[in-house]
Amino acid sequence: MVSRYLMGTFPDLRKFGGADAFLRACKPRVAIELLSDKWSMLVLGALLFGPRRFGELRRMLDGITPKMLTRTLRSLERDGLLTRTVYPTVPMRVEYALTDLGESAAGMLAVITTWGAEHAEEILAARRAYDARPPAGETPVPA
Amino acid sequence: MVSRYLMGTFPDLRKFGGADAFLRACKPRVAIELLSDKWSMLVLGALLFGPRRFGELRRMLDGITPKMLTRTLRSLERDGLLTRTVYPTVPMRVEYALTDLGESAAGMLAVITTWGAEHAEEILAARRAYDARPPAGETPVPA
DNA sequence: CAGCATCCTATCTGATACTG
DNA sequence: CAGTATCAGATAGGATGCTG
């Protein structure tokens, strides 16, 4: 049952002027969109170990292309979740580190991780069951 | 400290055979992907008010096309977050309702909503500041 | 009422090659 | 080292019109 927990967090819906107004409001989406691309979550997770250089991240996120790593880092930097520090040495050195906001986002991510750990199997099972269903209109052949 | 908890969830991607393999099995991502498309979160939010019919949802989600509403509902149904019940009356009537899993997901959504409410402005401000920065290499003109 | 079919555009993502 | 540039495929999202 949702009621108690959810009512504590969602009743703000009504303060938005009902469902319609809430549904058009976008702060929750700002939050979700931070995490909804392929690599952001992983970069955030990697940086929880401490500041990391470009090449270090590239190795940790085995499989990411430089292009996507750059894009992901720029996006997170733009949103204030991490800082990018250039040390003009030779060879050059660039370090990425989470900001307070970034760590806060990782906290939200932890909640999602917990929920995922508890329910991912259920979801994947539902998905398998759905995909195994006979196509609509097709009557299962009796034995 | 949140970091420690989340750190434990970040794996050595190489042991999964690369990031792709990890992402397919990654429980946090399963969770995020439920919410990361444009309408899923809003449909979930709408159904928190109780079961709703297709047309009702369409009106609540002012602006959604029938195609996207159908696709979103099918996706959530497939993942076991809601049920679809057809009443073969004339005219026909189809009702969508959250499952327990769906209500649970909405609980996670509440956390995201709360975080978004607390930090969305900060993010948007960071974004504006970033976009207002002079292009790299361009020296600000002294007064 | 509750969709489905078709066409079209924008964005995401990756592969590959090159540079200050 | 830390990226940038270009090409190309896949997918999301929308517009429009039609149907059981």
Short mmCIF file of N, CA and C (backbone and C1' of nucleotides) in Angstrom, two decimals, chain B residues 37-39 65 67-68 71, chain D residues 12-17 20:
data_model
loop_
_atom_site.label_atom_id
_atom_site.label_comp_id
_atom_site.label_asym_id
_atom_site.label_seq_id
_atom_site.Cartn_x
_atom_site.Cartn_y
_atom_site.Cartn_z
N ASP B 37 11.63 7.51 -20.04
CA ASP B 37 11.04 8.03 -21.26
C ASP B 37 10.07 9.15 -20.92
N LYS B 38 9.65 9.82 -21.92
CA LYS B 38 8.95 11.08 -21.70
C LYS B 38 7.67 10.97 -20.87
N TRP B 39 6.93 9.88 -21.05
CA TRP B 39 5.59 9.85 -20.47
C TRP B 39 5.39 8.89 -19.30
N THR B 65 -0.05 12.08 -27.63
CA THR B 65 -0.78 11.51 -28.77
C THR B 65 -1.22 10.10 -28.41
N LYS B 67 -0.83 7.46 -29.95
CA LYS B 67 0.25 6.51 -30.21
C LYS B 67 1.19 6.40 -29.02
N MET B 68 1.59 7.55 -28.50
CA MET B 68 2.55 7.52 -27.40
C MET B 68 1.90 7.02 -26.12
N ARG B 71 1.80 3.28 -26.47
CA ARG B 71 3.14 2.70 -26.32
C ARG B 71 3.59 2.71 -24.87
P DA D 12 13.20 3.41 -28.32
"O5'" DA D 12 12.90 4.97 -28.24
"C5'" DA D 12 13.89 5.83 -27.66
"C4'" DA D 12 13.43 7.27 -27.77
"C3'" DA D 12 11.98 7.49 -27.36
"O3'" DA D 12 11.91 8.71 -26.64
"C1'" DA D 12 12.29 8.14 -29.63
P DG D 13 10.62 9.12 -25.88
"O5'" DG D 13 9.87 10.04 -26.92
"C5'" DG D 13 10.50 11.24 -27.33
"C4'" DG D 13 9.76 11.82 -28.52
"C3'" DG D 13 8.24 11.91 -28.31
"O3'" DG D 13 7.93 13.29 -28.17
"C1'" DG D 13 8.82 11.12 -30.49
P DG D 14 6.45 13.76 -27.95
"O5'" DG D 14 5.95 14.03 -29.44
"C5'" DG D 14 6.65 14.99 -30.22
"C4'" DG D 14 6.11 15.00 -31.63
"C3'" DG D 14 4.58 15.20 -31.75
"O3'" DG D 14 4.36 16.33 -32.57
"C1'" DG D 14 5.33 13.44 -33.14
P DA D 15 2.86 16.87 -32.74
"O5'" DA D 15 2.53 16.45 -34.25
"C5'" DA D 15 3.45 16.74 -35.29
"C4'" DA D 15 2.79 16.46 -36.64
"C3'" DA D 15 1.30 16.74 -36.68
"O3'" DA D 15 0.96 17.31 -37.94
"C1'" DA D 15 1.70 14.43 -37.09
P DT D 16 -0.54 17.79 -38.20
"O5'" DT D 16 -1.18 16.53 -38.95
"C5'" DT D 16 -0.47 15.91 -40.02
"C4'" DT D 16 -1.18 14.63 -40.43
"C3'" DT D 16 -2.70 14.71 -40.40
"O3'" DT D 16 -3.20 14.54 -41.72
"C1'" DT D 16 -1.90 12.67 -39.50
P DG D 17 -4.79 14.71 -42.02
"O5'" DG D 17 -5.23 13.19 -42.24
"C5'" DG D 17 -4.42 12.33 -43.03
"C4'" DG D 17 -4.88 10.89 -42.85
"C3'" DG D 17 -6.41 10.72 -42.82
"O3'" DG D 17 -6.79 9.66 -43.68
"C1'" DG D 17 -5.40 9.64 -40.97
P DG D 20 -11.73 -2.71 -39.54
"O5'" DG D 20 -12.04 -3.53 -38.20
"C5'" DG D 20 -10.97 -3.91 -37.32
"C4'" DG D 20 -11.52 -4.12 -35.93
"C3'" DG D 20 -12.88 -4.80 -35.89
"O3'" DG D 20 -12.98 -5.63 -34.73
"C1'" DG D 20 -13.07 -2.66 -34.92
#
